[in-house]
Every structure is written in C-alpha cells, then in structure tokens.
Amino acid sequence: MKEVVISVKENAKPIQNASFPVVLLSPGFGIDRDLYIENITAIVQKGYIVITLSVPYDSFYTVFPNGKVVLQAERFPDDRSQIVTRMQDVHLVLDHLEKWNQEEFFNGIFDTNKIGVIGHSLGGATVFNLAAIDKRIRCAILFDASLHLIDDKIPNIPILNIRQEAASFKEYLHAIMDEEDCATSESIAKCYIEKQMNMYEHIPASSSFMKVIGANHLSFSTIGNLISDVSPDVTKTIQELTTVFLKEFLKEEQGTYSEWINGKNRPSNLVEINGSGLPVN
C-alpha cells in the first residue's frame, strides 16, 4: 500500500503582522484539490500562501460552509462550460482576498500585489484564460494544461508551460489515443499542438516551455504517485521548477529562474521545448 508523507500542521494559526505572495491552484477534472498536497506543501515551504479551489460536482465531494456535502456528479456539461464556471470561481476568490485581509484571523496575510495561478489539465486552461483578462494575476504555471481548450487571447505575463513527456503531436496523440474514436483523439491532439504553437509565438519572452522526462498527465498531482510508479525525481523536478519560477516572477527576485534553468543544478530530466513540443537545440 502506497502512502504520502507530508509536513502539515492542522488548524495552524496564520503568522501575525506579515504578508506573503498568494498562489491560487485550480485542479484537474475529477481530481480533488487535496490530491495536490505534495506540490502545495513544497510551495508553502518556500514562503507562499496556496489557496486551492474545490469544484462542486467535479471533486469527489465538496463540503459547503453550512455543512452540506455534495458528491461528484454523474454527468457534466461540456469542457468549455466547465472552464467558464471555474473561471468565475477563481475570480470570486480574487475578489474576496482584500475582504479576508480585513478579518482579524488573517490580519493582512495575503499580499494582493503578488498573485500567481497554477492549473492542472482543465484547471490549466482555466487559469490561462483568466490570466488573459484579470490584471491582478502576475504569473501563471500550467501543469500539463488542456491547451486545446485555451482561448486565443494571450496573457501578457510570464507563463511557465510544464508538459508531460509526451509533448509533441505524435507523442501526445499516442498518449491520448482512443482506439474506438481515433478521429476525436487526432482532432484534440492537432488542436492541442496548434494552440501550444500559437502560445509559444506570442507570450512574453520571460515565459518558458519545459517538459519533464518520465512524467505523465497524473504526475502533476499526488494521485499519480499513489496509483502509478512515478519516479520521485519527476515529482522533485516539477516542484523545483515551479518554486524557482515563482521566486523570480512572483517574489520578483530577478535572474533566479534563468540562472537555475541554465545552471549546473538544472535536473537532467528537464528539457526545454518549442511550440511543437520538440526539444530546443
């Protein structure tokens, strides 16, 4: 039986008279927000506040403030409708940060001038689309995002696009191929790469496209470690890449990301890619 060991103190009180950069995390479809706890812990330990968004009817179950429990739905609307709803949820949290800062319990702990977003899969498309229209977001990290569902409007902020090993058209098509519906699989893979190429051509120069050798779609969540044989090196690389990017583009410690990505400490399983998902020579 597999287990995950983390350092988390339940019901910890916020540090008083201090504020920290904020990272909002939007989970993948059908993955509970708690199943990102390893990555969340790694980010928090570097001095950030991570706010995760549970998606009612999408997560395994959702507990509302009044105690009502909503289980995962049996049917869902189309993907794009779900993204719109998720964007509204993230937007609502952003709107409430200043209000929460005024509460005695939080006492100004959220640095609302330094807000970043992370999204996995469907959550990745969500935060990308929101970052293109919400000026409060300073940077965004995409965990193997559903790029075929992103809008054409490109955020004018640093973007870190982290892909699984299957990053090119042929690789990705092989990874998602449904033998009973090859046409749909090919359509998704083609749109995926076209969107990635467009993003690569138009995002700010400070952005970065990387793939992690050995990673699959679920490697970006704790569930990947629980149900498959994901190498600890894959998890470590994803966490290091994420926190170093945040260090430069959210904490504004200039040069830290570029120095790390081009230095001798860069993990050997981390490969820079272009818009086609192919390694950059």
Coordinates of C-alpha atoms in Angstrom, one line a residue:
M1 CA 0.0 0.0 0.0
K2 CA 1.4 3.4 -1.0
E3 CA 1.3 6.4 1.2
V4 CA 2.3 10.1 1.1
V5 CA 4.2 11.6 3.9
I6 CA 4.0 15.4 4.3
S7 CA 4.7 18.1 6.9
V8 CA 1.4 19.8 7.6
K9 CA 0.1 21.2 10.8
E10 CA -3.6 21.1 11.0
N11 CA -5.5 24.2 12.1
A12 CA -2.3 26.3 12.3
K13 CA -2.8 30.0 13.0
P14 CA -1.6 32.5 10.4
I15 CA 1.6 34.4 11.2
Q16 CA 0.8 37.8 12.6
N17 CA 1.9 41.1 11.1
A18 CA 3.3 39.5 7.9
S19 CA 2.1 39.1 4.3
F20 CA 3.0 36.5 1.7
P21 CA 2.6 36.1 -2.1
V22 CA -0.6 34.2 -3.0
V23 CA -0.9 31.3 -5.4
L24 CA -4.3 30.0 -6.5
L25 CA -4.5 26.4 -7.7
S26 CA -7.2 25.1 -10.0
P27 CA -7.2 21.2 -10.0
G28 CA -7.7 18.9 -13.0
F29 CA -11.1 17.5 -13.9
G30 CA -12.3 15.0 -11.3
I31 CA -9.2 15.4 -9.0
D32 CA -9.8 16.6 -5.5
R33 CA -7.8 19.7 -4.5
D34 CA -6.2 17.7 -1.6
L35 CA -4.6 15.4 -4.1
Y36 CA -2.1 18.1 -4.9
I37 CA -0.8 18.2 -1.3
E38 CA 2.8 17.3 -2.1
N39 CA 3.2 20.2 -4.6
I40 CA 1.2 22.5 -2.3
T41 CA 3.5 21.7 0.6
A42 CA 6.6 22.3 -1.4
I43 CA 5.3 25.8 -2.5
V44 CA 4.2 26.8 1.0
Q45 CA 7.5 25.8 2.5
K46 CA 9.1 28.4 0.1
G47 CA 7.1 31.2 1.6
Y48 CA 3.8 31.4 -0.3
I49 CA 0.1 31.0 0.6
V50 CA -1.6 28.5 -1.6
I51 CA -5.4 28.7 -2.0
T52 CA -6.9 25.6 -3.7
L53 CA -10.3 25.7 -5.3
S54 CA -12.7 22.8 -4.9
V55 CA -15.0 22.5 -7.8
P56 CA -18.6 21.5 -6.7
Y57 CA -19.9 18.4 -8.5
D58 CA -16.5 17.8 -10.0
S59 CA -14.4 16.9 -7.0
F60 CA -15.1 13.6 -5.2
Y61 CA -17.1 15.6 -2.7
T62 CA -17.5 19.2 -1.6
V63 CA -18.3 20.4 1.9
F64 CA -20.1 23.8 2.0
P65 CA -19.8 26.2 5.0
N66 CA -23.3 25.2 6.2
G67 CA -22.2 21.5 6.4
K68 CA -23.9 20.4 3.2
V69 CA -22.0 17.7 1.3
V70 CA -22.2 17.5 -2.5
L71 CA -20.9 14.3 -4.2
Q72 CA -19.3 14.1 -7.6
A73 CA -21.9 14.4 -10.4
E74 CA -22.6 11.5 -12.8
R75 CA -22.9 13.8 -15.7
F76 CA -21.0 17.1 -16.6
P77 CA -21.5 19.9 -19.1
D78 CA -19.1 20.3 -22.0
D79 CA -15.5 21.2 -21.1
R80 CA -15.7 24.8 -22.2
S81 CA -18.7 25.4 -20.0
Q82 CA -16.9 23.9 -17.1
I83 CA -13.9 26.3 -17.7
V84 CA -16.2 29.3 -17.6
T85 CA -17.6 28.2 -14.3
R86 CA -14.1 27.5 -12.9
M87 CA -13.0 31.0 -14.1
Q88 CA -15.9 32.5 -12.2
D89 CA -14.9 30.6 -9.1
V90 CA -11.3 31.8 -9.2
H91 CA -12.4 35.4 -9.9
L92 CA -14.7 35.2 -6.9
V93 CA -11.7 34.2 -4.7
L94 CA -9.6 37.0 -6.1
D95 CA -12.4 39.5 -5.3
H96 CA -12.5 38.3 -1.6
L97 CA -8.8 38.4 -0.8
E98 CA -8.9 42.1 0.3
K99 CA -12.0 41.4 2.3
W100 CA -10.4 38.4 4.1
N101 CA -7.3 40.6 4.8
Q102 CA -9.5 42.8 6.9
E103 CA -10.6 39.9 9.1
E104 CA -8.8 39.6 12.5
F105 CA -7.9 35.9 11.8
F106 CA -6.0 36.7 8.6
N107 CA -4.8 40.2 9.6
G108 CA -3.5 41.2 6.1
I109 CA -1.6 38.0 5.4
F110 CA -2.4 38.0 1.7
D111 CA -0.1 40.1 -0.4
T112 CA -2.6 41.0 -3.1
N113 CA 0.1 42.7 -5.2
K114 CA 1.7 39.4 -5.7
I115 CA -0.8 36.9 -7.0
G116 CA 0.0 33.9 -9.2
V117 CA -2.0 31.0 -10.5
I118 CA -1.4 27.3 -11.1
G119 CA -3.7 25.0 -13.0
H120 CA -3.5 21.3 -13.9
S121 CA -5.3 19.9 -17.0
L122 CA -8.7 21.5 -17.2
G123 CA -7.6 23.8 -14.4
G124 CA -4.6 24.9 -16.5
A125 CA -6.9 26.1 -19.3
T126 CA -8.9 27.9 -16.7
V127 CA -6.1 29.9 -15.2
F128 CA -4.6 30.7 -18.6
N129 CA -7.9 32.1 -19.9
L130 CA -8.4 34.1 -16.7
A131 CA -4.9 35.5 -16.7
A132 CA -5.6 37.0 -20.1
I133 CA -8.4 39.1 -18.7
D134 CA -7.6 39.7 -15.0
K135 CA -4.8 42.2 -14.4
R136 CA -4.3 41.1 -10.8
I137 CA -2.5 37.9 -11.8
R138 CA 1.2 38.4 -12.1
C139 CA 2.3 35.0 -13.5
A140 CA 0.8 31.6 -14.3
I141 CA 2.1 28.0 -14.3
L142 CA 0.4 25.3 -16.4
F143 CA 0.7 21.7 -15.2
D144 CA 0.1 19.7 -18.5
A145 CA -2.8 22.0 -19.2
S146 CA -5.7 21.2 -21.6
L147 CA -4.3 23.5 -24.2
H148 CA -6.9 22.6 -26.8
L149 CA -9.4 24.5 -24.6
I150 CA -7.5 27.7 -24.2
D151 CA -8.7 31.0 -25.7
D152 CA -6.8 32.8 -28.4
K153 CA -6.2 35.8 -26.2
I154 CA -2.7 35.5 -24.7
P155 CA -1.9 36.7 -21.2
N156 CA 0.7 39.5 -21.1
I157 CA 2.5 37.9 -18.1
P158 CA 5.2 35.3 -17.6
I159 CA 3.9 31.8 -18.4
L160 CA 5.5 28.5 -17.4
N161 CA 4.2 25.7 -19.5
I162 CA 5.2 22.4 -18.0
R163 CA 4.4 19.4 -20.1
Q164 CA 4.5 15.6 -19.6
E165 CA 7.0 13.7 -21.6
A166 CA 4.5 13.2 -24.4
A167 CA 4.8 16.8 -25.6
S168 CA 4.9 16.7 -29.5
F169 CA 1.9 15.9 -31.7
K170 CA 2.8 12.2 -32.3
E171 CA 3.7 11.6 -28.7
Y172 CA 0.6 13.3 -27.3
L173 CA -1.7 11.5 -29.9
H174 CA -0.2 8.2 -28.8
A175 CA -0.8 9.1 -25.1
I176 CA -4.5 10.0 -25.5
M177 CA -5.4 7.7 -28.4
D178 CA -8.9 6.1 -28.0
E179 CA -9.0 3.2 -30.4
E180 CA -12.8 3.4 -30.5
D181 CA -12.7 7.1 -31.6
C182 CA -9.4 7.8 -33.4
A183 CA -10.9 10.8 -35.2
T184 CA -11.6 12.7 -31.9
S185 CA -8.2 11.8 -30.5
E186 CA -6.5 13.2 -33.6
S187 CA -8.6 16.3 -33.6
I188 CA -7.8 17.0 -29.9
A189 CA -4.1 16.4 -30.4
K190 CA -4.0 18.6 -33.5
C191 CA -5.8 21.5 -31.8
Y192 CA -3.6 21.0 -28.7
I193 CA -0.4 21.5 -30.7
E194 CA -1.8 24.4 -32.7
K195 CA -2.7 26.2 -29.5
Q196 CA 0.6 25.5 -28.0
M197 CA 2.5 26.8 -31.1
N198 CA 0.4 30.0 -31.1
M199 CA 1.1 30.5 -27.4
Y200 CA 4.8 29.9 -27.9
E201 CA 4.9 32.6 -30.6
H202 CA 3.0 35.3 -28.7
I203 CA 3.7 35.0 -25.0
P204 CA 6.2 37.3 -23.3
A205 CA 9.9 36.5 -23.7
S206 CA 10.1 35.8 -19.9
S207 CA 7.9 32.7 -20.4
S208 CA 9.2 29.2 -20.5
F209 CA 8.2 25.9 -22.1
M210 CA 9.6 22.7 -20.5
K211 CA 8.8 19.0 -20.4
V212 CA 9.7 16.5 -17.7
I213 CA 11.1 13.2 -18.9
G214 CA 9.2 10.3 -17.2
A215 CA 6.2 12.4 -16.4
N216 CA 2.6 11.5 -17.5
H217 CA -0.6 13.5 -17.1
L218 CA -1.2 12.5 -13.5
S219 CA 2.4 13.1 -12.4
F220 CA 1.4 16.7 -11.5
S221 CA -0.9 15.5 -8.7
T222 CA -0.4 13.3 -5.7
I223 CA -2.8 10.7 -7.2
G224 CA -0.1 10.0 -9.8
N225 CA 2.2 8.8 -7.0
L226 CA -0.5 6.7 -5.4
I227 CA -1.7 4.8 -8.4
S228 CA 1.4 4.6 -10.6
D229 CA 5.1 4.2 -10.4
V230 CA 6.1 7.8 -10.8
S231 CA 9.8 8.4 -10.1
P232 CA 10.5 10.6 -7.1
D233 CA 12.8 12.5 -9.4
V234 CA 9.8 13.5 -11.5
T235 CA 7.9 15.0 -8.5
K236 CA 11.1 16.7 -7.3
T237 CA 11.7 18.3 -10.7
I238 CA 8.2 19.6 -11.0
Q239 CA 8.4 21.1 -7.5
E240 CA 11.8 22.7 -8.1
L241 CA 10.8 24.1 -11.5
T242 CA 7.6 25.5 -10.0
T243 CA 9.1 27.2 -7.0
V244 CA 12.1 28.7 -8.8
F245 CA 9.8 30.2 -11.4
L246 CA 7.6 31.7 -8.7
K247 CA 10.7 33.0 -6.9
E248 CA 11.6 35.2 -9.9
F249 CA 8.2 36.1 -11.3
L250 CA 6.1 36.4 -8.1
K251 CA 8.6 37.2 -5.4
E252 CA 10.5 39.3 -8.0
E253 CA 14.0 38.0 -7.3
Q254 CA 15.3 38.8 -10.7
G255 CA 17.5 36.3 -12.5
T256 CA 16.9 33.4 -10.2
Y257 CA 14.9 31.3 -12.8
S258 CA 17.2 31.9 -15.7
E259 CA 20.3 31.2 -13.6
W260 CA 18.8 27.9 -12.3
I261 CA 17.4 26.8 -15.7
N262 CA 20.8 27.4 -17.4
G263 CA 22.9 26.3 -14.5
K264 CA 24.5 23.0 -13.4
N265 CA 21.8 22.3 -10.9
R266 CA 19.1 22.0 -13.5
P267 CA 17.7 18.4 -13.3
S268 CA 18.8 16.1 -16.2
N269 CA 15.1 15.1 -16.8
L270 CA 14.1 18.6 -17.6
V271 CA 14.0 19.5 -21.3
E272 CA 13.3 22.9 -22.9
I273 CA 10.8 22.5 -25.8
N274 CA 9.4 24.8 -28.5
G275 CA 5.8 25.3 -29.6
S276 CA 5.7 21.9 -31.4
G277 CA 6.7 20.2 -28.2
L278 CA 10.1 19.3 -29.6
P279 CA 13.4 19.8 -27.7
V280 CA 15.1 23.2 -28.3
N281 CA 18.6 22.6 -29.7

